[in-house]
PDB file of C-alpha atoms and ligand atoms in Angstrom:
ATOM      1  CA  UNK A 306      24.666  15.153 -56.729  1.00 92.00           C
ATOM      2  CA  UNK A 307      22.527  16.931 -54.540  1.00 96.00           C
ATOM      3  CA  UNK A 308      22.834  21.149 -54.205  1.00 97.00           C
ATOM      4  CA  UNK A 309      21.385  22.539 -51.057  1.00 97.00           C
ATOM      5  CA  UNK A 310      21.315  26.599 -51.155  1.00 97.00           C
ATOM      6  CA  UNK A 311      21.753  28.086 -47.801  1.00 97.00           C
ATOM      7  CA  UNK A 312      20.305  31.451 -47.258  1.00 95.00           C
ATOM      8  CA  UNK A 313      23.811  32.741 -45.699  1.00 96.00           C
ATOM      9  CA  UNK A 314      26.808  31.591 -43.642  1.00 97.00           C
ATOM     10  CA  UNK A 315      24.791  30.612 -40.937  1.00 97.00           C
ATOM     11  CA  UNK A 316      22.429  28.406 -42.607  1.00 98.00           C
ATOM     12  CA  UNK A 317      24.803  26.981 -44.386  1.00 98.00           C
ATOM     13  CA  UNK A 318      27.016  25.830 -41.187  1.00 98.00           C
ATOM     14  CA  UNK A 319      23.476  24.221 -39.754  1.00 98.00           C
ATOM     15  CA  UNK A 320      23.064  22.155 -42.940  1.00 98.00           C
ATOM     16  CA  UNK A 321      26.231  21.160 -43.587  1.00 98.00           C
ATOM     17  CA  UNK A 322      26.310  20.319 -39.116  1.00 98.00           C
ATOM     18  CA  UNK A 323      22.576  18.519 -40.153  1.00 98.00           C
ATOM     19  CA  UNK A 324      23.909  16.014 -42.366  1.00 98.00           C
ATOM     20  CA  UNK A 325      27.138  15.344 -40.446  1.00 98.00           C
ATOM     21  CA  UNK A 326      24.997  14.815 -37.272  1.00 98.00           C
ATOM     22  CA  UNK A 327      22.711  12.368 -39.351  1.00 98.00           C
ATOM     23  CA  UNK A 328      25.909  10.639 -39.979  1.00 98.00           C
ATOM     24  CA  UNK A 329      27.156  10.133 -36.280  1.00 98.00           C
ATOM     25  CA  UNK A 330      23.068   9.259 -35.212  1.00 97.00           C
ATOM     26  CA  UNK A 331      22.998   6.621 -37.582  1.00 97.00           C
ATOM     27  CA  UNK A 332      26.472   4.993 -37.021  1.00 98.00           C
ATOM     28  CA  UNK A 333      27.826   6.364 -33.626  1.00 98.00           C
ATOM     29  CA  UNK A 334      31.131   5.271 -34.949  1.00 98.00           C
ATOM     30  CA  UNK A 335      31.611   6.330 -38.632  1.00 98.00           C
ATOM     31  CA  UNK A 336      34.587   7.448 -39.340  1.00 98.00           C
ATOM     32  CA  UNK A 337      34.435  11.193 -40.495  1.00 98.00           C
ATOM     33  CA  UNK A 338      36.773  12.787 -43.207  1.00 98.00           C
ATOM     34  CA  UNK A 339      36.958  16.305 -41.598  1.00 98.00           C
ATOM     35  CA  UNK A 340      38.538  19.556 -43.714  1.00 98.00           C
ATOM     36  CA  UNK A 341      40.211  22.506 -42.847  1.00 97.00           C
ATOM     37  CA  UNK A 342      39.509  25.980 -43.935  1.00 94.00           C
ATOM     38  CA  UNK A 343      37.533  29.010 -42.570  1.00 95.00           C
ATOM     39  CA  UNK A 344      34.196  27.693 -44.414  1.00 97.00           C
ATOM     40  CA  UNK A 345      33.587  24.725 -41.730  1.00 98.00           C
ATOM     41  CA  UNK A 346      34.213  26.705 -38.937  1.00 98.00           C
ATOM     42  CA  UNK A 347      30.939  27.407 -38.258  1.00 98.00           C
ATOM     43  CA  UNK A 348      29.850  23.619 -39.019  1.00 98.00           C
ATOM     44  CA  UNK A 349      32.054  22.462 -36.064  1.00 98.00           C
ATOM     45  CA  UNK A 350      30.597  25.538 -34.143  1.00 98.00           C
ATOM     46  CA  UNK A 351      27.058  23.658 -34.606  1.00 98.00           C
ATOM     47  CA  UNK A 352      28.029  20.270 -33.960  1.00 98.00           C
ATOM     48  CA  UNK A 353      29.782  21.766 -30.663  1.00 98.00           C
ATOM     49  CA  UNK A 354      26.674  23.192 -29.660  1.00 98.00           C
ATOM     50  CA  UNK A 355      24.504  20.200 -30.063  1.00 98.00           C
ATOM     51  CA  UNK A 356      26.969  17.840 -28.032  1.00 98.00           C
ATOM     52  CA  UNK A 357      26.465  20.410 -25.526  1.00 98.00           C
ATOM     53  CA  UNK A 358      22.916  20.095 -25.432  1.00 98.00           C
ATOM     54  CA  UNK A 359      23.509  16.272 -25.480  1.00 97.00           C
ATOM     55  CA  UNK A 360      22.327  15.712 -29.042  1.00 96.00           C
ATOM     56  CA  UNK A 361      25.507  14.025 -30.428  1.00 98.00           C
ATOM     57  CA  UNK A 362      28.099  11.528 -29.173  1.00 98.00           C
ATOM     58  CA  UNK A 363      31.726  11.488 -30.589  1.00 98.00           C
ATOM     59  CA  UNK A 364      32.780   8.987 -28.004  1.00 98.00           C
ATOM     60  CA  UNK A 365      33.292   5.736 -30.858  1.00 98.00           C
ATOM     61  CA  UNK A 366      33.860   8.632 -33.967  1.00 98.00           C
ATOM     62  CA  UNK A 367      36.859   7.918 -35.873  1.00 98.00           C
ATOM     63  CA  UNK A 368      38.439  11.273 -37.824  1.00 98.00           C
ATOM     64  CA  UNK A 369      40.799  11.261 -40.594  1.00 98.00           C
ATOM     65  CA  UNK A 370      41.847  15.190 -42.136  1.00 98.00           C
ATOM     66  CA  UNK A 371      42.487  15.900 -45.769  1.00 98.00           C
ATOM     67  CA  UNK A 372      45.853  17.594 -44.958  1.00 97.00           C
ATOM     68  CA  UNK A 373      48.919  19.248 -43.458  1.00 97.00           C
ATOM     69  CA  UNK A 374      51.319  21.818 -43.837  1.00 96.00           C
ATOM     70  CA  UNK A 375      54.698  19.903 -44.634  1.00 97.00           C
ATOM     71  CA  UNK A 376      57.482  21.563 -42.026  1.00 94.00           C
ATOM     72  CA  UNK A 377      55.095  22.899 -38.614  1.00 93.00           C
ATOM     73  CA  UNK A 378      54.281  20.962 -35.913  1.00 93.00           C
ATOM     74  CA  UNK A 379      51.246  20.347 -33.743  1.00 94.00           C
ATOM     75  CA  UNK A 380      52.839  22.978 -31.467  1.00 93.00           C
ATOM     76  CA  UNK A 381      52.464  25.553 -34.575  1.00 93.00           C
ATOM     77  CA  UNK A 382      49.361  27.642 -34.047  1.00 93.00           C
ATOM     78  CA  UNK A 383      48.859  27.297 -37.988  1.00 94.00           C
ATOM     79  CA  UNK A 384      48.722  24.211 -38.333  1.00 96.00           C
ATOM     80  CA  UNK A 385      45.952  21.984 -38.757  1.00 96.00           C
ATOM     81  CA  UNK A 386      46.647  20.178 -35.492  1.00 97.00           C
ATOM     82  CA  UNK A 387      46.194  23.451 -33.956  1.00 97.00           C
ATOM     83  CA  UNK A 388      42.803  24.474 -35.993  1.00 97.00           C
ATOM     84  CA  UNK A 389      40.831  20.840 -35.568  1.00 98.00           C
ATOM     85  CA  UNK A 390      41.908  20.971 -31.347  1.00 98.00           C
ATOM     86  CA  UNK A 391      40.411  24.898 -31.195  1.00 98.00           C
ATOM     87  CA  UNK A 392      37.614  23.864 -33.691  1.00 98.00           C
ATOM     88  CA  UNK A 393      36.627  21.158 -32.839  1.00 98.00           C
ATOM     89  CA  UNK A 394      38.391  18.346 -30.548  1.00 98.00           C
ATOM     90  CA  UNK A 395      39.067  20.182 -27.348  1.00 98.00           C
ATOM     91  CA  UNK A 396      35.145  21.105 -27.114  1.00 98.00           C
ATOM     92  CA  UNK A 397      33.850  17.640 -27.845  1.00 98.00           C
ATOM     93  CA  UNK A 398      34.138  13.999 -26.238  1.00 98.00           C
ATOM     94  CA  UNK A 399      36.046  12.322 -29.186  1.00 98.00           C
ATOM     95  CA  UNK A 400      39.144  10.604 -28.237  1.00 98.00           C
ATOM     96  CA  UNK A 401      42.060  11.791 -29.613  1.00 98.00           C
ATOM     97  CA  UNK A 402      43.461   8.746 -30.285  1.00 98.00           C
ATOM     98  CA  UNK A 403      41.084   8.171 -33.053  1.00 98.00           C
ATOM     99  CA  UNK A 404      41.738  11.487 -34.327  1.00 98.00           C
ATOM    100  CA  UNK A 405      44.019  11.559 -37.802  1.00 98.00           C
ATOM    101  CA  UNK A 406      46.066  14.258 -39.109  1.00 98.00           C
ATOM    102  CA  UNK A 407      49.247  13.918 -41.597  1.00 98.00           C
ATOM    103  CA  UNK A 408      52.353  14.556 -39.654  1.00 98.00           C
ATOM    104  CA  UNK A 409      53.975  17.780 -41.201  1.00 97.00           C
ATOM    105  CA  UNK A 410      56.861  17.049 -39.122  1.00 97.00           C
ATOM    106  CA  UNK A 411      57.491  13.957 -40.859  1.00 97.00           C
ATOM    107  CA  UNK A 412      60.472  14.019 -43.409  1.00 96.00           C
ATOM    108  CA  UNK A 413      60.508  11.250 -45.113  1.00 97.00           C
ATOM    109  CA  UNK A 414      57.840  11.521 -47.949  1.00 97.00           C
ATOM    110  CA  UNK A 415      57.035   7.992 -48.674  1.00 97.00           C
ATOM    111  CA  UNK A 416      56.959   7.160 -44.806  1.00 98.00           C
ATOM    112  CA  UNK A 417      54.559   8.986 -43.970  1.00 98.00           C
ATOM    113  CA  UNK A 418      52.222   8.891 -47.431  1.00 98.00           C
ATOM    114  CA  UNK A 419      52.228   5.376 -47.018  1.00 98.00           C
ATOM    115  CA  UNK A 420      51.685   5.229 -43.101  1.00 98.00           C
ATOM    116  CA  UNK A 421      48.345   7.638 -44.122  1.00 98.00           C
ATOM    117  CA  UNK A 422      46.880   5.876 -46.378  1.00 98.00           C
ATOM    118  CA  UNK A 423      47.212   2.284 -44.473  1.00 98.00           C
ATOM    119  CA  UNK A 424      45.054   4.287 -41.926  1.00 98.00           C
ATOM    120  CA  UNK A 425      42.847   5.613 -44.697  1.00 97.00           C
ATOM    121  CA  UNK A 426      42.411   1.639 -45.859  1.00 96.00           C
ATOM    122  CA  UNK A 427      42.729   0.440 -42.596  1.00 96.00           C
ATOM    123  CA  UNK A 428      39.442   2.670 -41.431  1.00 96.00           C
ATOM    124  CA  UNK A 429      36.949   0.438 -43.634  1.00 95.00           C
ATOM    125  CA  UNK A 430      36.444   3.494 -45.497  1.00 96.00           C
ATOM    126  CA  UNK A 431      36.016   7.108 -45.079  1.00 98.00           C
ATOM    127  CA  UNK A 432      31.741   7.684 -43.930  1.00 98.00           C
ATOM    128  CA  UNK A 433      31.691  10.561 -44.841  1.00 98.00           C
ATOM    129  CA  UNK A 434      34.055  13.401 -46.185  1.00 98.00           C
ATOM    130  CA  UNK A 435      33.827  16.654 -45.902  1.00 98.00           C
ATOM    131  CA  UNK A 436      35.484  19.153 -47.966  1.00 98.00           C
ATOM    132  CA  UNK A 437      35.744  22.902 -49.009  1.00 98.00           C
ATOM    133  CA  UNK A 438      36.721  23.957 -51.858  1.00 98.00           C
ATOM    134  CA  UNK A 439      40.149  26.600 -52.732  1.00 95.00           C
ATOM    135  CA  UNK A 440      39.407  29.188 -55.226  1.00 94.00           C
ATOM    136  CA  UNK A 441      41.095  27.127 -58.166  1.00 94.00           C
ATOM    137  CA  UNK A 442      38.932  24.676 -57.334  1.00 97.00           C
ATOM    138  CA  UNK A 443      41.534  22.845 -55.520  1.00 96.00           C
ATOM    139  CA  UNK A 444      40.015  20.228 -52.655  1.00 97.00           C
ATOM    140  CA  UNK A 445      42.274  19.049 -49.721  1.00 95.00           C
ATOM    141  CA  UNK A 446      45.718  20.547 -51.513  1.00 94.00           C
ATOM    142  CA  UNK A 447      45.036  18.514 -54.424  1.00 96.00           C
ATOM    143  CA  UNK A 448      45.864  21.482 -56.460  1.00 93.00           C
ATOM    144  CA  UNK A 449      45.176  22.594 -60.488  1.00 95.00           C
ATOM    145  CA  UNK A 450      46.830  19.639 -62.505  1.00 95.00           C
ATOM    146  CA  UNK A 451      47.133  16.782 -60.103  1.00 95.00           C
ATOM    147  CA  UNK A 452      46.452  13.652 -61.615  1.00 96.00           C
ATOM    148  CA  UNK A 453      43.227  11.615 -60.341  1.00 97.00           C
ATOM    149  CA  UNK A 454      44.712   8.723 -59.174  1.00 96.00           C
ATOM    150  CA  UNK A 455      47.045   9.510 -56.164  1.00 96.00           C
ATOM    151  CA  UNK A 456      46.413   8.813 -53.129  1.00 98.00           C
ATOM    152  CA  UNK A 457      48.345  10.873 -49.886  1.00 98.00           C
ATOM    153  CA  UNK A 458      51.180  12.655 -51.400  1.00 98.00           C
ATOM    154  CA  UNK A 459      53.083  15.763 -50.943  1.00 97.00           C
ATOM    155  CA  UNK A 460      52.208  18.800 -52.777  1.00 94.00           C
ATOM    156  CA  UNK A 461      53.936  21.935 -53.727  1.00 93.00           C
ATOM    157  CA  UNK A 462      51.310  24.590 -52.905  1.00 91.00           C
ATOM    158  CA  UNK A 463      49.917  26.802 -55.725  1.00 88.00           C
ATOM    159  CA  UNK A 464      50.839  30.586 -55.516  1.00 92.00           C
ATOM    160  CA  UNK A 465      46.703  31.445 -55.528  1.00 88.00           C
ATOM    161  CA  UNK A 466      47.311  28.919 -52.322  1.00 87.00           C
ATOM    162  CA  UNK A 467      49.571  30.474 -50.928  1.00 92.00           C
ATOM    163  CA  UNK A 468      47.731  33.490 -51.477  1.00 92.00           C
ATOM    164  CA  UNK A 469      44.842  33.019 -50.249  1.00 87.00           C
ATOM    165  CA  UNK A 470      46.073  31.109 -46.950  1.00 87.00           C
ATOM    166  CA  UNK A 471      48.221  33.987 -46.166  1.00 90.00           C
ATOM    167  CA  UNK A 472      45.951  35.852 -44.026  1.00 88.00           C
ATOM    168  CA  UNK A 473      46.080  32.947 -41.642  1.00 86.00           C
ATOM    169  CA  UNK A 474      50.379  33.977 -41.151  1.00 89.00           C
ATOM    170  CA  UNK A 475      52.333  36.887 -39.889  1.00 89.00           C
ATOM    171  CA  UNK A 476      53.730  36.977 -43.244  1.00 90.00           C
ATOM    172  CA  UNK A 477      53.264  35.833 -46.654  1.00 92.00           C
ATOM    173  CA  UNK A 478      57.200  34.017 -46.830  1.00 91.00           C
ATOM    174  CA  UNK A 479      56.156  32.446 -43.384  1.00 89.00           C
ATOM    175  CA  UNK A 480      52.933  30.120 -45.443  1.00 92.00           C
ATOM    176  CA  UNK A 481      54.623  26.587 -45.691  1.00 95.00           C
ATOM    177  CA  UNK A 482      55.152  25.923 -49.374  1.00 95.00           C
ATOM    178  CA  UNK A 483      54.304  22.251 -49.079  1.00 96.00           C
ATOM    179  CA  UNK A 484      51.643  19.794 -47.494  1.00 96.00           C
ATOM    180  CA  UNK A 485      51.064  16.432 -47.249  1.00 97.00           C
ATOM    181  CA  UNK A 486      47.615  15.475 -48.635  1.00 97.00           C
ATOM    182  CA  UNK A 487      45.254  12.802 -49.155  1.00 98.00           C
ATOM    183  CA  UNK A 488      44.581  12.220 -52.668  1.00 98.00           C
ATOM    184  CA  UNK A 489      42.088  12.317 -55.001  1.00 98.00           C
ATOM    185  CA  UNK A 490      41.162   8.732 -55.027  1.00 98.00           C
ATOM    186  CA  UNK A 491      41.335   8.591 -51.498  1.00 98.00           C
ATOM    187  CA  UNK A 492      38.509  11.535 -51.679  1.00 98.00           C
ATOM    188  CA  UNK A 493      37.151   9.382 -54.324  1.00 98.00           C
ATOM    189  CA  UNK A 494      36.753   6.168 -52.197  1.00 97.00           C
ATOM    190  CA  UNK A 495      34.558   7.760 -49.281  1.00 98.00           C
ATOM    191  CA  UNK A 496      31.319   6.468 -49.097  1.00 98.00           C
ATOM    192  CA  UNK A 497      29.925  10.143 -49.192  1.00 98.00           C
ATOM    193  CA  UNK A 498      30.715  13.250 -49.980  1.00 98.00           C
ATOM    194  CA  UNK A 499      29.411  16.866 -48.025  1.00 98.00           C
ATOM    195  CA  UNK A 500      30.997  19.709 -49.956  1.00 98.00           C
ATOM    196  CA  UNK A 501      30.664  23.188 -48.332  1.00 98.00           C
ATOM    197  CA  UNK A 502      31.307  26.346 -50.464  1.00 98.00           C
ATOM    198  CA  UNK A 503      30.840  30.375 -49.196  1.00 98.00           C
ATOM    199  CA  UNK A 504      31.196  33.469 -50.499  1.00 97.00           C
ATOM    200  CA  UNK A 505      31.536  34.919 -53.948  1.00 97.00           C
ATOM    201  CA  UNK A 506      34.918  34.325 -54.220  1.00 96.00           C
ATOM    202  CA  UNK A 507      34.140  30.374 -54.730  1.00 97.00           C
ATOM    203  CA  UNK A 508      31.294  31.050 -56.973  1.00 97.00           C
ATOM    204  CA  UNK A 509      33.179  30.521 -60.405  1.00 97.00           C
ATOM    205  CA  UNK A 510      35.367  27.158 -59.093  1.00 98.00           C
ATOM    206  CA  UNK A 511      32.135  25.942 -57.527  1.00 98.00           C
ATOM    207  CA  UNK A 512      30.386  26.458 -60.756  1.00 97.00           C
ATOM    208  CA  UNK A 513      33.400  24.583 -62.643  1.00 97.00           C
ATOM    209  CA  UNK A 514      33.099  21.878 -60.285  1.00 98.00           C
ATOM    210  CA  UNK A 515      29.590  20.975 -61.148  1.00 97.00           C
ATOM    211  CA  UNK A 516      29.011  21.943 -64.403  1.00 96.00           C
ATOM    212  CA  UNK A 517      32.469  22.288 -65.994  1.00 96.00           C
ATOM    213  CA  UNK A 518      34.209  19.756 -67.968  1.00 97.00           C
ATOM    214  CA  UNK A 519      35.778  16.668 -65.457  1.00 98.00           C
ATOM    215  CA  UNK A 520      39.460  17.865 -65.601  1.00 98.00           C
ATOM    216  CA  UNK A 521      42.499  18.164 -63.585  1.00 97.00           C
ATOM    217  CA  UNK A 522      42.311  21.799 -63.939  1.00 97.00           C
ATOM    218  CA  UNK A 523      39.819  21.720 -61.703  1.00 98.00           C
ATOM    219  CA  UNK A 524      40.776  19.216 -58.925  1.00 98.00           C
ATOM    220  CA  UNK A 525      36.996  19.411 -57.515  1.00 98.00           C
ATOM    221  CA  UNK A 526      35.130  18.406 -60.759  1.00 98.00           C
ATOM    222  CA  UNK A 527      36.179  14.785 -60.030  1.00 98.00           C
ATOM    223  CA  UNK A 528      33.205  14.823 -57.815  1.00 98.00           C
ATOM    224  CA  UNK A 529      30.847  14.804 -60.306  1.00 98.00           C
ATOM    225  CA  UNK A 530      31.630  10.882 -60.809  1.00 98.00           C
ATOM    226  CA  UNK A 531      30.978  10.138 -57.212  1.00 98.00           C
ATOM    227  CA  UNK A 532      27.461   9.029 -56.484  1.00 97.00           C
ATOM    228  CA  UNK A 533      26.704  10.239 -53.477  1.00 98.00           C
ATOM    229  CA  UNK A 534      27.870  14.096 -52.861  1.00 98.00           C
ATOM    230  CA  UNK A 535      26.041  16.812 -51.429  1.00 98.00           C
ATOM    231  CA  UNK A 536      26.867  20.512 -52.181  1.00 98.00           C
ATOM    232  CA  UNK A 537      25.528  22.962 -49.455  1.00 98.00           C
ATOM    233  CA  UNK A 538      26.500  26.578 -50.650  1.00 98.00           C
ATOM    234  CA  UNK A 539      25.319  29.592 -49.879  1.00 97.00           C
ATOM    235  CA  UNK A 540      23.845  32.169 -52.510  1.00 96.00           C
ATOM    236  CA  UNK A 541      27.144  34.085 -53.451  1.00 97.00           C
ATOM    237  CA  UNK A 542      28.726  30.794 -53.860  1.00 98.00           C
ATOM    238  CA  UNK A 543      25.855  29.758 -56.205  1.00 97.00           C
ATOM    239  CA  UNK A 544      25.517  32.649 -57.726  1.00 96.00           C
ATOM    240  CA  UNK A 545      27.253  31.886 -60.873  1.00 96.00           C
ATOM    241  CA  UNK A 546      25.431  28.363 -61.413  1.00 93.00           C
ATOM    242  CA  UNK A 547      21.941  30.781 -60.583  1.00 91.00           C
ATOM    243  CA  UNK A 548      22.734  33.162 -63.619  1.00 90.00           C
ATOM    244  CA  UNK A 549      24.243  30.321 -65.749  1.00 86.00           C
ATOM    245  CA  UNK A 550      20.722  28.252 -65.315  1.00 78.00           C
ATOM    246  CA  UNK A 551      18.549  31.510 -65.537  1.00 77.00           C
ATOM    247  CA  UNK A 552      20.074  32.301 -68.592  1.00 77.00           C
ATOM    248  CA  UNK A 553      19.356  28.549 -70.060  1.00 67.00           C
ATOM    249  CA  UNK A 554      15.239  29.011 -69.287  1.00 63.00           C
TER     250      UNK A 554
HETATM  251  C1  GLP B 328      42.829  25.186 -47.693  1.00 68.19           C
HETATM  252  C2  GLP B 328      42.512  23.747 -47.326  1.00 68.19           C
HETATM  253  C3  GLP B 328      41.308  23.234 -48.069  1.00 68.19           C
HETATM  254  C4  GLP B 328      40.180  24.248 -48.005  1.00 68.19           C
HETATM  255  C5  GLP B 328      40.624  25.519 -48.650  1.00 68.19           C
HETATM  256  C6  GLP B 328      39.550  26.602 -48.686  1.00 68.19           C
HETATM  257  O1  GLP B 328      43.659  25.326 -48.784  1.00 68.19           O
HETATM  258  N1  GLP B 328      43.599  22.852 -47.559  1.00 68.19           N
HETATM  259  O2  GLP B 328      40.908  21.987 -47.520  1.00 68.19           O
HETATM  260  O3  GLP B 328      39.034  23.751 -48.633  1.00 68.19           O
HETATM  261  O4  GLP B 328      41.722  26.009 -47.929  1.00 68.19           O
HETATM  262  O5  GLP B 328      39.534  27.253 -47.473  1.00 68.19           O
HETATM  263  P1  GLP B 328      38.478  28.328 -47.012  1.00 68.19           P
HETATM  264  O6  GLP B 328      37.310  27.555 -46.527  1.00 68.19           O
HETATM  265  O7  GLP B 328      39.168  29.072 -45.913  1.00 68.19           O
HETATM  266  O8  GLP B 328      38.183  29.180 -48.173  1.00 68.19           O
END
C-alpha cells in the first residue's frame, strides 16, 4: 500500500487526477471503476481540464460506478447518473455507451445485481478503482458489517449514511434509504486500487482502514489485502495516522 500526503484539497485532486491519467496513457482503453462523493470532485475537475488541453483521451475508456440510490432515476438530480454526467461525462469525449451505473430504477433485486456484475466480469476486470471512503469507513455503500464476499447487492443505508449524504437533499426523509452496490469482492478483484480521503472528518476511518484490525466493521480495511492500492489523503485526513506514528518514534 502506498500513502501519498497531499498538502490540501487541491493537491490532492491533482494526484489522485495523476495516477488516473497514467492509467488512461498507458491503456487508452482501461476500464475505470469511478466513485461518487464530494472528495473526487475535484479529481474529475483535473482530468476535465487536461482533456481540454488535449492531454487525455476517453474515446476507448470503459467506466463502471460503485453505486446507486435504489428508487431515483437518471432524471433525479441526486442521483449518481446525474453527478458522473455534471462531473464528469458531459465535459469529456467518453461514450456513454461504455459508461456503467446500477439502475436505481430497477426493482427486481436479483435482476439487476446479477445484470451488474456480468458487466463487472464481462469488462476483463476493473483497471483501476477508485474509491472514497464514508465516515464509518464504509466504501461504495458497502456499509459497517457487510460480509467480504458479496458482490453487487442492495444495501440498507446506515443512519451515519444517511446522515452525512443529507446535505446533498431538500430534506433528510427525502435521502433514499437503499442502493444498489458493487461488492466488496468486486472492489477486491480490480487490478488497482486509488483511494482518496479529505478532511478531518475521515481521519479516524482512514486511520482504521490502514492500520486497524481487517474487519467488517470497517468495510475499507479489506484493502489492506489488496496488493496494489494507493491512498492519496490530505493532512487532516492523515492526521490521525501522523500522531499515531509520531507517538510510536
Ligand atoms: C457516499 C458514496 C461513497 C463515498 C462516500 C463519501 O456514501 N457512496 O462512494 O465514498 O459517500 O463521500 P464524500 O466524498 O462526499 O465524503
Amino acid at each position: 500500500m502506498r500513502i501519498y500526503e497531499a498538502k490540501d484539497y487541491n493537491d490532492l485532486s491533482r494526484k489522485a487526477a495523476n495516477i488516473i491519467s497514467a492509467q488512461i496513457i498507458m491503456k487508452p482503453d482501461a476500464v475505470l471503476g469511478l466513485a461518487t462523493g464530494s472528495t473526487p470532485i475535484g479529481t474529475y475537475k483535473q482530468l476535465i481540464e487536461w482533456y481540454e488541453k488535449g492531454d487525455l483521451d476517453f474515446k476507448e475508456i470503459k467506466t463502471i460506478n460503485l453505486d446507486e440510490y435504489k428508487g431515483i432515476g437518471p432524471e433525479n438530480e441526486q442521483s449518481y447518473y446525474h453527478f458522473m454526467r455534471t462531473n464528469l461525462f458531459d465535459h469529456i469525449n467518453i461514450d456513454l455507451a461504455n459508461t456503467n451505473i446500477p439502475n436505481g430504477l430497477e426493482e427486481d433485486i436479483e435482476k439487476e445485481c446479477a445484470r451488474y456484475d456480468d458487466i463487472i466480469n464481462q469488462s476483463g476486470g476493473i483497471d483501476l478503482q477508485l474509491l472514497g471512503i464514508g465516515c464509518n469507513g464504509h466504501i461504495g455503500f458497502n456499509e459497517p458489517g457487510i460480509s467480504f464476499d458479496k458482490s453487487t447487492h442492495c444495501v440498507k443505508l446506515a443512519d451515519n449514511t444517511i446522515q452525512a449524504n443529507a446535505r446533498f437533499f431538500e430534506s433528510i426523509e427525502d435521502v433514499p434509504k437503499y442502493a444498489y452496490s458493487m461488492g466488496i469482492k468486486n472492489i477486491m478483484q480490480a487490478k488497482s486500487i486509488l483511494l482518496v480521503a479529505s478532511g478531518e472528518n475521515k481521519a479516524k476511518a482512514l486511520y482504521e482502514a490502514l492500520y486497524g484490525p481487517i474487519t467488517p466493521a470497517v468495510p475499507a480495511s479489506v484493502l489492506q489485502l489488496h496488493n496494489n492500492v494507493s491512498i492519496v489523503a490530505d493532512e487532516e485526513a492523515l492526521s490521525i495516522v501522523k500522531s499515531e506514528k509520531e507517538s510510536l518514534l
